[in-house]
Amino acid sequence: MTERLQAPRGTFDVLGDEALARERLEQTARGILERAGYARVETPAFEATQLFARGVGESTDVVQKEMYTFEDPGGESLTLRPEGTAPVVRAYLQHGMHKLPQPVKLWYLSSFFRRERPQQGRFRQFWQIGVEAIGSDDPAVDAESILLLHELLEATGARGLRLRLSSLGTPATRAAYREELAAYLRTREDELSGEVRGRIALNPLRAFDADHPGTRRVMESAPLLLDRLAAEDREHLDQVRAMLDAAGVAHELDPTLVRGLDYYTRTVFEVTSDALGAQSGVGGGGRYDGLTEQIGGPPTPGMGWAAGVERMLLASPPLPVAPAPVDLYVAYAKPEHRLPAFRLAADARRAGHATRLELGGRSLKGQLKQADRTGARYVAILGDEGVALKDMETGEQKTVEPGTVMHHIRGVL
Ligand code: HAM
């Protein structure tokens, strides 16, 4: 026997109530984001590999080991998008959106691909709702954007939320700090985990992320980037925080906050939920003022975030899902009534009524049982004597001319 095929590891099918829950999340997000002036954007599911190598950063886990990269038969290296910021910024540059009033505010709900080890809340194809505001370095952009994620998570009812915030300063400050941190780590190299030791030169900041007890001890006395910020970066951070306070968004300053992507400058933040297990990050983002230049554009500031759809749903209580109401169920007694039944169902739908037609070859008795199961308000039974129209709410039944069914139900529905 041939082996039954399954969805690839780390992927899933979306069925039934799950699909409804996602749809509702999308509607909630659309309402919140479009009221704030964000317009929907879609970019391709794959891009030139270079976009992510340069945009996300060669030293990140994402680029080093998690990308689905393939050579297209034409010889071009393509990658299934592991994240949305670099593609949206690429689209901004490609379509000359700098000519529009700035910042340009875009949002997306798309699927992304990372070859990570699958576990609860971590998939190889996952969905994100994200926003990008490109073209302004005003701290109000940062605060407004963070407030929107806060509102979205509140609206979904996500539990046990914690918002942590920090600043990475400018690339220059960060470069100097990286040197300082790397030098510090080298002085205590033998206490560090092998992984951290191997990446001192490449990405010393990731040491703050380590679980390894020795490394954690070393990091307790490590110099902090927040203490090295230039005055204008400090001021930017203070303004973002003041605006969040003014909007009533509780947050904590976390000087050890590290993000898995390289493009961040100044503001970085992350929201976690204690309703989730090890993969507690619900959403995160920050400012990326250097990203446009990394991918070959003119200097253009940007700010955004993304939140995992699966994690938002996992962190929220399941909402009751009501089955969609059915207005009319069209049944028929004999095969010769099939065609008029088909037409009646089509007409009813065109007139805006939720309509079901017998499609399973059931007997009339089976059809009526099925009609009952759908909770249809009306059942129309096509037979030799015309159409028997039954109001399922009142139990009232009458025989009507086939052409007048719509007329009879219109007044009620
Ligand atoms: P990220 O932190 O890599 O940021 O991902 C954002 C969110 O996507 C995470 O907090 C998590 O909820 C979800 N997520 C990430 N990986 C997985 C996975 N393997 N399975 C399930 N969910 C996952 C970004 O992607 C940035 N582009 C965010 C951003 C936008 N920064 C600026 N603008």
PDB file of N, CA and C in Angstrom, residues 159-252:
ATOM      1  N   ARG A 159      -4.360  36.771  26.831  1.00  0.00           N
ATOM      2  CA  ARG A 159      -4.175  36.806  28.284  1.00  0.00           C
ATOM      3  C   ARG A 159      -2.715  36.952  28.681  1.00  0.00           C
ATOM      4  N   GLY A 160      -2.510  37.517  29.873  1.00  0.00           N
ATOM      5  CA  GLY A 160      -1.183  37.574  30.485  1.00  0.00           C
ATOM      6  C   GLY A 160      -0.137  38.279  29.641  1.00  0.00           C
ATOM      7  N   LEU A 161      -0.483  39.460  29.139  1.00  0.00           N
ATOM      8  CA  LEU A 161       0.424  40.152  28.222  1.00  0.00           C
ATOM      9  C   LEU A 161       1.471  40.981  28.949  1.00  0.00           C
ATOM     10  N   ARG A 162       2.634  41.041  28.350  1.00  0.00           N
ATOM     11  CA  ARG A 162       3.721  41.855  28.889  1.00  0.00           C
ATOM     12  C   ARG A 162       4.394  42.539  27.711  1.00  0.00           C
ATOM     13  N   LEU A 163       4.528  43.851  27.789  1.00  0.00           N
ATOM     14  CA  LEU A 163       5.179  44.600  26.706  1.00  0.00           C
ATOM     15  C   LEU A 163       6.532  45.094  27.198  1.00  0.00           C
ATOM     16  N   ARG A 164       7.584  44.637  26.547  1.00  0.00           N
ATOM     17  CA  ARG A 164       8.939  45.074  26.898  1.00  0.00           C
ATOM     18  C   ARG A 164       9.501  45.915  25.761  1.00  0.00           C
ATOM     19  N   LEU A 165      10.237  46.943  26.142  1.00  0.00           N
ATOM     20  CA  LEU A 165      10.670  47.946  25.170  1.00  0.00           C
ATOM     21  C   LEU A 165      12.129  48.297  25.424  1.00  0.00           C
ATOM     22  N   SER A 166      12.837  48.605  24.363  1.00  0.00           N
ATOM     23  CA  SER A 166      14.204  49.090  24.548  1.00  0.00           C
ATOM     24  C   SER A 166      14.611  49.921  23.341  1.00  0.00           C
ATOM     25  N   SER A 167      15.855  50.364  23.338  1.00  0.00           N
ATOM     26  CA  SER A 167      16.367  51.072  22.171  1.00  0.00           C
ATOM     27  C   SER A 167      17.726  50.509  21.814  1.00  0.00           C
ATOM     28  N   LEU A 168      17.969  50.345  20.530  1.00  0.00           N
ATOM     29  CA  LEU A 168      19.272  49.853  20.070  1.00  0.00           C
ATOM     30  C   LEU A 168      20.145  50.996  19.581  1.00  0.00           C
ATOM     31  N   GLY A 169      19.617  52.236  19.637  1.00  0.00           N
ATOM     32  CA  GLY A 169      20.416  53.380  19.199  1.00  0.00           C
ATOM     33  C   GLY A 169      20.663  53.368  17.705  1.00  0.00           C
ATOM     34  N   THR A 170      21.672  54.129  17.292  1.00  0.00           N
ATOM     35  CA  THR A 170      22.005  54.193  15.868  1.00  0.00           C
ATOM     36  C   THR A 170      22.989  53.074  15.542  1.00  0.00           C
ATOM     37  N   PRO A 171      23.179  52.759  14.265  1.00  0.00           N
ATOM     38  CA  PRO A 171      24.150  51.723  13.897  1.00  0.00           C
ATOM     39  C   PRO A 171      25.541  52.022  14.457  1.00  0.00           C
ATOM     40  N   ALA A 172      25.909  53.308  14.496  1.00  0.00           N
ATOM     41  CA  ALA A 172      27.250  53.661  14.987  1.00  0.00           C
ATOM     42  C   ALA A 172      27.379  53.339  16.478  1.00  0.00           C
ATOM     43  N   THR A 173      26.383  53.747  17.254  1.00  0.00           N
ATOM     44  CA  THR A 173      26.392  53.465  18.690  1.00  0.00           C
ATOM     45  C   THR A 173      26.429  51.956  18.919  1.00  0.00           C
ATOM     46  N   ARG A 174      25.620  51.275  18.094  1.00  0.00           N
ATOM     47  CA  ARG A 174      25.497  49.838  18.264  1.00  0.00           C
ATOM     48  C   ARG A 174      26.814  49.140  17.914  1.00  0.00           C
ATOM     49  N   ALA A 175      27.461  49.634  16.847  1.00  0.00           N
ATOM     50  CA  ALA A 175      28.731  49.020  16.435  1.00  0.00           C
ATOM     51  C   ALA A 175      29.768  49.180  17.547  1.00  0.00           C
ATOM     52  N   ALA A 176      29.836  50.395  18.109  1.00  0.00           N
ATOM     53  CA  ALA A 176      30.808  50.639  19.180  1.00  0.00           C
ATOM     54  C   ALA A 176      30.472  49.760  20.380  1.00  0.00           C
ATOM     55  N   TYR A 177      29.185  49.671  20.673  1.00  0.00           N
ATOM     56  CA  TYR A 177      28.753  48.862  21.808  1.00  0.00           C
ATOM     57  C   TYR A 177      29.051  47.384  21.566  1.00  0.00           C
ATOM     58  N   ARG A 178      28.840  46.930  20.349  1.00  0.00           N
ATOM     59  CA  ARG A 178      29.127  45.519  20.034  1.00  0.00           C
ATOM     60  C   ARG A 178      30.587  45.184  20.287  1.00  0.00           C
ATOM     61  N   GLU A 179      31.445  46.117  19.903  1.00  0.00           N
ATOM     62  CA  GLU A 179      32.886  45.936  20.155  1.00  0.00           C
ATOM     63  C   GLU A 179      33.130  45.802  21.653  1.00  0.00           C
ATOM     64  N   GLU A 180      32.505  46.741  22.394  1.00  0.00           N
ATOM     65  CA  GLU A 180      32.690  46.757  23.840  1.00  0.00           C
ATOM     66  C   GLU A 180      32.180  45.454  24.460  1.00  0.00           C
ATOM     67  N   LEU A 181      30.999  45.021  24.005  1.00  0.00           N
ATOM     68  CA  LEU A 181      30.417  43.799  24.551  1.00  0.00           C
ATOM     69  C   LEU A 181      31.255  42.575  24.170  1.00  0.00           C
ATOM     70  N   ALA A 182      31.705  42.532  22.914  1.00  0.00           N
ATOM     71  CA  ALA A 182      32.526  41.406  22.468  1.00  0.00           C
ATOM     72  C   ALA A 182      33.810  41.335  23.303  1.00  0.00           C
ATOM     73  N   ALA A 183      34.399  42.507  23.547  1.00  0.00           N
ATOM     74  CA  ALA A 183      35.636  42.545  24.342  1.00  0.00           C
ATOM     75  C   ALA A 183      35.354  42.023  25.752  1.00  0.00           C
ATOM     76  N   TYR A 184      34.221  42.460  26.305  1.00  0.00           N
ATOM     77  CA  TYR A 184      33.842  41.990  27.643  1.00  0.00           C
ATOM     78  C   TYR A 184      33.645  40.481  27.641  1.00  0.00           C
ATOM     79  N   LEU A 185      32.925  39.954  26.635  1.00  0.00           N
ATOM     80  CA  LEU A 185      32.655  38.511  26.577  1.00  0.00           C
ATOM     81  C   LEU A 185      33.967  37.730  26.470  1.00  0.00           C
ATOM     82  N   ARG A 186      34.924  38.296  25.731  1.00  0.00           N
ATOM     83  CA  ARG A 186      36.208  37.582  25.576  1.00  0.00           C
ATOM     84  C   ARG A 186      36.943  37.473  26.915  1.00  0.00           C
ATOM     85  N   THR A 187      36.745  38.468  27.787  1.00  0.00           N
ATOM     86  CA  THR A 187      37.427  38.406  29.083  1.00  0.00           C
ATOM     87  C   THR A 187      36.855  37.271  29.942  1.00  0.00           C
ATOM     88  N   ARG A 188      35.653  36.795  29.623  1.00  0.00           N
ATOM     89  CA  ARG A 188      35.054  35.721  30.422  1.00  0.00           C
ATOM     90  C   ARG A 188      34.634  34.538  29.548  1.00  0.00           C
ATOM     91  N   GLU A 189      35.385  34.348  28.478  1.00  0.00           N
ATOM     92  CA  GLU A 189      35.049  33.378  27.448  1.00  0.00           C
ATOM     93  C   GLU A 189      34.796  31.965  27.991  1.00  0.00           C
ATOM     94  N   ASP A 190      35.605  31.547  28.962  1.00  0.00           N
ATOM     95  CA  ASP A 190      35.500  30.149  29.432  1.00  0.00           C
ATOM     96  C   ASP A 190      34.217  29.888  30.226  1.00  0.00           C
ATOM     97  N   GLU A 191      33.499  30.930  30.618  1.00  0.00           N
ATOM     98  CA  GLU A 191      32.244  30.724  31.356  1.00  0.00           C
ATOM     99  C   GLU A 191      31.034  30.634  30.408  1.00  0.00           C
ATOM    100  N   LEU A 192      31.247  30.917  29.123  1.00  0.00           N
ATOM    101  CA  LEU A 192      30.123  31.005  28.173  1.00  0.00           C
ATOM    102  C   LEU A 192      29.791  29.663  27.534  1.00  0.00           C
ATOM    103  N   SER A 193      28.571  29.538  27.025  1.00  0.00           N
ATOM    104  CA  SER A 193      28.202  28.326  26.283  1.00  0.00           C
ATOM    105  C   SER A 193      28.968  28.318  24.962  1.00  0.00           C
ATOM    106  N   GLY A 194      29.144  27.120  24.416  1.00  0.00           N
ATOM    107  CA  GLY A 194      29.879  26.981  23.160  1.00  0.00           C
ATOM    108  C   GLY A 194      29.272  27.825  22.056  1.00  0.00           C
ATOM    109  N   GLU A 195      27.946  27.848  22.016  1.00  0.00           N
ATOM    110  CA  GLU A 195      27.270  28.575  20.941  1.00  0.00           C
ATOM    111  C   GLU A 195      27.548  30.080  21.011  1.00  0.00           C
ATOM    112  N   VAL A 196      27.429  30.611  22.233  1.00  0.00           N
ATOM    113  CA  VAL A 196      27.663  32.053  22.406  1.00  0.00           C
ATOM    114  C   VAL A 196      29.127  32.375  22.091  1.00  0.00           C
ATOM    115  N   ARG A 197      30.023  31.505  22.577  1.00  0.00           N
ATOM    116  CA  ARG A 197      31.462  31.728  22.342  1.00  0.00           C
ATOM    117  C   ARG A 197      31.762  31.782  20.840  1.00  0.00           C
ATOM    118  N   GLY A 198      31.089  30.868  20.111  1.00  0.00           N
ATOM    119  CA  GLY A 198      31.329  30.803  18.671  1.00  0.00           C
ATOM    120  C   GLY A 198      30.803  32.014  17.921  1.00  0.00           C
ATOM    121  N   ARG A 199      29.940  32.801  18.580  1.00  0.00           N
ATOM    122  CA  ARG A 199      29.320  33.919  17.845  1.00  0.00           C
ATOM    123  C   ARG A 199      29.686  35.273  18.420  1.00  0.00           C
ATOM    124  N   ILE A 200      30.735  35.295  19.255  1.00  0.00           N
ATOM    125  CA  ILE A 200      31.125  36.582  19.872  1.00  0.00           C
ATOM    126  C   ILE A 200      31.371  37.633  18.795  1.00  0.00           C
ATOM    127  N   ALA A 201      32.094  37.245  17.750  1.00  0.00           N
ATOM    128  CA  ALA A 201      32.443  38.231  16.728  1.00  0.00           C
ATOM    129  C   ALA A 201      31.223  38.567  15.864  1.00  0.00           C
ATOM    130  N   LEU A 202      30.407  37.548  15.582  1.00  0.00           N
ATOM    131  CA  LEU A 202      29.300  37.703  14.635  1.00  0.00           C
ATOM    132  C   LEU A 202      28.117  38.452  15.244  1.00  0.00           C
ATOM    133  N   ASN A 203      27.720  38.033  16.425  1.00  0.00           N
ATOM    134  CA  ASN A 203      26.518  38.621  17.010  1.00  0.00           C
ATOM    135  C   ASN A 203      26.542  38.503  18.541  1.00  0.00           C
ATOM    136  N   PRO A 204      27.382  39.315  19.191  1.00  0.00           N
ATOM    137  CA  PRO A 204      27.526  39.178  20.649  1.00  0.00           C
ATOM    138  C   PRO A 204      26.236  39.486  21.402  1.00  0.00           C
ATOM    139  N   LEU A 205      25.342  40.300  20.781  1.00  0.00           N
ATOM    140  CA  LEU A 205      24.097  40.667  21.484  1.00  0.00           C
ATOM    141  C   LEU A 205      23.212  39.465  21.795  1.00  0.00           C
ATOM    142  N   ARG A 206      23.333  38.441  20.966  1.00  0.00           N
ATOM    143  CA  ARG A 206      22.491  37.267  21.199  1.00  0.00           C
ATOM    144  C   ARG A 206      22.790  36.598  22.540  1.00  0.00           C
ATOM    145  N   ALA A 207      23.940  36.916  23.138  1.00  0.00           N
ATOM    146  CA  ALA A 207      24.291  36.326  24.436  1.00  0.00           C
ATOM    147  C   ALA A 207      23.241  36.665  25.497  1.00  0.00           C
ATOM    148  N   PHE A 208      22.551  37.819  25.320  1.00  0.00           N
ATOM    149  CA  PHE A 208      21.516  38.190  26.295  1.00  0.00           C
ATOM    150  C   PHE A 208      20.324  37.229  26.246  1.00  0.00           C
ATOM    151  N   ASP A 209      20.215  36.525  25.144  1.00  0.00           N
ATOM    152  CA  ASP A 209      19.095  35.619  24.910  1.00  0.00           C
ATOM    153  C   ASP A 209      19.322  34.225  25.471  1.00  0.00           C
ATOM    154  N   ALA A 210      20.550  33.942  25.887  1.00  0.00           N
ATOM    155  CA  ALA A 210      20.937  32.561  26.209  1.00  0.00           C
ATOM    156  C   ALA A 210      20.273  32.052  27.487  1.00  0.00           C
ATOM    157  N   ASP A 211      20.002  30.741  27.506  1.00  0.00           N
ATOM    158  CA  ASP A 211      19.462  30.086  28.704  1.00  0.00           C
ATOM    159  C   ASP A 211      20.584  29.500  29.544  1.00  0.00           C
ATOM    160  N   HIS A 212      21.726  29.295  28.940  1.00  0.00           N
ATOM    161  CA  HIS A 212      22.872  28.664  29.581  1.00  0.00           C
ATOM    162  C   HIS A 212      23.244  29.404  30.880  1.00  0.00           C
ATOM    163  N   PRO A 213      23.257  28.706  32.046  1.00  0.00           N
ATOM    164  CA  PRO A 213      23.451  29.382  33.335  1.00  0.00           C
ATOM    165  C   PRO A 213      24.748  30.194  33.406  1.00  0.00           C
ATOM    166  N   GLY A 214      25.834  29.618  32.901  1.00  0.00           N
ATOM    167  CA  GLY A 214      27.129  30.332  32.932  1.00  0.00           C
ATOM    168  C   GLY A 214      27.044  31.625  32.149  1.00  0.00           C
ATOM    169  N   THR A 215      26.455  31.538  30.969  1.00  0.00           N
ATOM    170  CA  THR A 215      26.324  32.729  30.122  1.00  0.00           C
ATOM    171  C   THR A 215      25.452  33.771  30.813  1.00  0.00           C
ATOM    172  N   ARG A 216      24.386  33.308  31.422  1.00  0.00           N
ATOM    173  CA  ARG A 216      23.488  34.255  32.088  1.00  0.00           C
ATOM    174  C   ARG A 216      24.208  35.011  33.210  1.00  0.00           C
ATOM    175  N   ARG A 217      25.047  34.269  33.938  1.00  0.00           N
ATOM    176  CA  ARG A 217      25.813  34.913  35.011  1.00  0.00           C
ATOM    177  C   ARG A 217      26.724  35.996  34.443  1.00  0.00           C
ATOM    178  N   VAL A 218      27.378  35.656  33.345  1.00  0.00           N
ATOM    179  CA  VAL A 218      28.277  36.627  32.712  1.00  0.00           C
ATOM    180  C   VAL A 218      27.490  37.862  32.267  1.00  0.00           C
ATOM    181  N   MET A 219      26.287  37.629  31.750  1.00  0.00           N
ATOM    182  CA  MET A 219      25.511  38.742  31.200  1.00  0.00           C
ATOM    183  C   MET A 219      24.983  39.686  32.285  1.00  0.00           C
ATOM    184  N   GLU A 220      24.900  39.175  33.512  1.00  0.00           N
ATOM    185  CA  GLU A 220      24.428  40.036  34.602  1.00  0.00           C
ATOM    186  C   GLU A 220      25.310  41.262  34.789  1.00  0.00           C
ATOM    187  N   SER A 221      26.596  41.116  34.534  1.00  0.00           N
ATOM    188  CA  SER A 221      27.477  42.282  34.701  1.00  0.00           C
ATOM    189  C   SER A 221      27.933  42.867  33.364  1.00  0.00           C
ATOM    190  N   ALA A 222      27.278  42.466  32.303  1.00  0.00           N
ATOM    191  CA  ALA A 222      27.698  42.974  30.989  1.00  0.00           C
ATOM    192  C   ALA A 222      27.320  44.445  30.837  1.00  0.00           C
ATOM    193  N   PRO A 223      28.088  45.199  30.052  1.00  0.00           N
ATOM    194  CA  PRO A 223      27.685  46.591  29.770  1.00  0.00           C
ATOM    195  C   PRO A 223      26.383  46.599  28.985  1.00  0.00           C
ATOM    196  N   LEU A 224      25.568  47.650  29.191  1.00  0.00           N
ATOM    197  CA  LEU A 224      24.266  47.718  28.522  1.00  0.00           C
ATOM    198  C   LEU A 224      24.257  48.813  27.450  1.00  0.00           C
ATOM    199  N   LEU A 225      23.664  48.475  26.334  1.00  0.00           N
ATOM    200  CA  LEU A 225      23.562  49.429  25.227  1.00  0.00           C
ATOM    201  C   LEU A 225      22.775  50.678  25.636  1.00  0.00           C
ATOM    202  N   LEU A 226      21.748  50.474  26.458  1.00  0.00           N
ATOM    203  CA  LEU A 226      20.923  51.616  26.887  1.00  0.00           C
ATOM    204  C   LEU A 226      21.758  52.691  27.567  1.00  0.00           C
ATOM    205  N   ASP A 227      22.836  52.261  28.265  1.00  0.00           N
ATOM    206  CA  ASP A 227      23.701  53.236  28.950  1.00  0.00           C
ATOM    207  C   ASP A 227      24.656  53.924  27.991  1.00  0.00           C
ATOM    208  N   ARG A 228      24.675  53.486  26.742  1.00  0.00           N
ATOM    209  CA  ARG A 228      25.621  54.057  25.765  1.00  0.00           C
ATOM    210  C   ARG A 228      24.911  54.882  24.688  1.00  0.00           C
ATOM    211  N   LEU A 229      23.578  55.015  24.796  1.00  0.00           N
ATOM    212  CA  LEU A 229      22.832  55.702  23.742  1.00  0.00           C
ATOM    213  C   LEU A 229      23.267  57.151  23.597  1.00  0.00           C
ATOM    214  N   ALA A 230      23.282  57.626  22.355  1.00  0.00           N
ATOM    215  CA  ALA A 230      23.531  59.047  22.101  1.00  0.00           C
ATOM    216  C   ALA A 230      22.323  59.837  22.614  1.00  0.00           C
ATOM    217  N   ALA A 231      22.554  61.123  22.896  1.00  0.00           N
ATOM    218  CA  ALA A 231      21.505  61.942  23.516  1.00  0.00           C
ATOM    219  C   ALA A 231      20.217  61.929  22.687  1.00  0.00           C
ATOM    220  N   GLU A 232      20.331  62.043  21.336  1.00  0.00           N
ATOM    221  CA  GLU A 232      19.094  62.116  20.527  1.00  0.00           C
ATOM    222  C   GLU A 232      18.349  60.777  20.517  1.00  0.00           C
ATOM    223  N   ASP A 233      19.071  59.688  20.653  1.00  0.00           N
ATOM    224  CA  ASP A 233      18.403  58.377  20.699  1.00  0.00           C
ATOM    225  C   ASP A 233      17.704  58.189  22.045  1.00  0.00           C
ATOM    226  N   ARG A 234      18.358  58.666  23.086  1.00  0.00           N
ATOM    227  CA  ARG A 234      17.761  58.611  24.429  1.00  0.00           C
ATOM    228  C   ARG A 234      16.458  59.430  24.438  1.00  0.00           C
ATOM    229  N   GLU A 235      16.543  60.607  23.811  1.00  0.00           N
ATOM    230  CA  GLU A 235      15.387  61.505  23.735  1.00  0.00           C
ATOM    231  C   GLU A 235      14.237  60.836  22.959  1.00  0.00           C
ATOM    232  N   HIS A 236      14.597  60.171  21.869  1.00  0.00           N
ATOM    233  CA  HIS A 236      13.590  59.456  21.058  1.00  0.00           C
ATOM    234  C   HIS A 236      12.879  58.405  21.921  1.00  0.00           C
ATOM    235  N   LEU A 237      13.672  57.629  22.631  1.00  0.00           N
ATOM    236  CA  LEU A 237      13.110  56.587  23.497  1.00  0.00           C
ATOM    237  C   LEU A 237      12.204  57.201  24.563  1.00  0.00           C
ATOM    238  N   ASP A 238      12.680  58.289  25.178  1.00  0.00           N
ATOM    239  CA  ASP A 238      11.889  58.915  26.242  1.00  0.00           C
ATOM    240  C   ASP A 238      10.544  59.412  25.703  1.00  0.00           C
ATOM    241  N   GLN A 239      10.588  59.943  24.475  1.00  0.00           N
ATOM    242  CA  GLN A 239       9.328  60.447  23.894  1.00  0.00           C
ATOM    243  C   GLN A 239       8.358  59.304  23.580  1.00  0.00           C
ATOM    244  N   VAL A 240       8.882  58.211  23.060  1.00  0.00           N
ATOM    245  CA  VAL A 240       8.015  57.056  22.776  1.00  0.00           C
ATOM    246  C   VAL A 240       7.357  56.601  24.071  1.00  0.00           C
ATOM    247  N   ARG A 241       8.164  56.516  25.115  1.00  0.00           N
ATOM    248  CA  ARG A 241       7.634  56.038  26.397  1.00  0.00           C
ATOM    249  C   ARG A 241       6.592  57.004  26.958  1.00  0.00           C
ATOM    250  N   ALA A 242       6.859  58.304  26.840  1.00  0.00           N
ATOM    251  CA  ALA A 242       5.914  59.290  27.367  1.00  0.00           C
ATOM    252  C   ALA A 242       4.569  59.169  26.641  1.00  0.00           C
ATOM    253  N   MET A 243       4.632  58.935  25.322  1.00  0.00           N
ATOM    254  CA  MET A 243       3.369  58.812  24.567  1.00  0.00           C
ATOM    255  C   MET A 243       2.635  57.532  24.930  1.00  0.00           C
ATOM    256  N   LEU A 244       3.378  56.457  25.148  1.00  0.00           N
ATOM    257  CA  LEU A 244       2.729  55.206  25.565  1.00  0.00           C
ATOM    258  C   LEU A 244       2.065  55.404  26.926  1.00  0.00           C
ATOM    259  N   ASP A 245       2.763  56.103  27.806  1.00  0.00           N
ATOM    260  CA  ASP A 245       2.175  56.387  29.126  1.00  0.00           C
ATOM    261  C   ASP A 245       0.896  57.199  28.961  1.00  0.00           C
ATOM    262  N   ALA A 246       0.969  58.213  28.080  1.00  0.00           N
ATOM    263  CA  ALA A 246      -0.197  59.077  27.878  1.00  0.00           C
ATOM    264  C   ALA A 246      -1.387  58.276  27.341  1.00  0.00           C
ATOM    265  N   ALA A 247      -1.096  57.231  26.552  1.00  0.00           N
ATOM    266  CA  ALA A 247      -2.181  56.420  25.977  1.00  0.00           C
ATOM    267  C   ALA A 247      -2.570  55.274  26.906  1.00  0.00           C
ATOM    268  N   GLY A 248      -1.920  55.197  28.069  1.00  0.00           N
ATOM    269  CA  GLY A 248      -2.263  54.152  29.029  1.00  0.00           C
ATOM    270  C   GLY A 248      -1.763  52.773  28.633  1.00  0.00           C
ATOM    271  N   VAL A 249      -0.676  52.704  27.872  1.00  0.00           N
ATOM    272  CA  VAL A 249      -0.123  51.408  27.480  1.00  0.00           C
ATOM    273  C   VAL A 249       1.003  51.026  28.452  1.00  0.00           C
ATOM    274  N   ALA A 250       0.721  50.054  29.308  1.00  0.00           N
ATOM    275  CA  ALA A 250       1.720  49.630  30.288  1.00  0.00           C
ATOM    276  C   ALA A 250       2.890  48.963  29.568  1.00  0.00           C
ATOM    277  N   HIS A 251       4.100  49.319  29.939  1.00  0.00           N
ATOM    278  CA  HIS A 251       5.274  48.705  29.322  1.00  0.00           C
ATOM    279  C   HIS A 251       6.449  48.742  30.286  1.00  0.00           C
ATOM    280  N   GLU A 252       7.417  47.872  30.027  1.00  0.00           N
ATOM    281  CA  GLU A 252       8.617  47.856  30.867  1.00  0.00           C
ATOM    282  C   GLU A 252       9.824  48.129  29.980  1.00  0.00           C
TER     283      GLU A 252
END
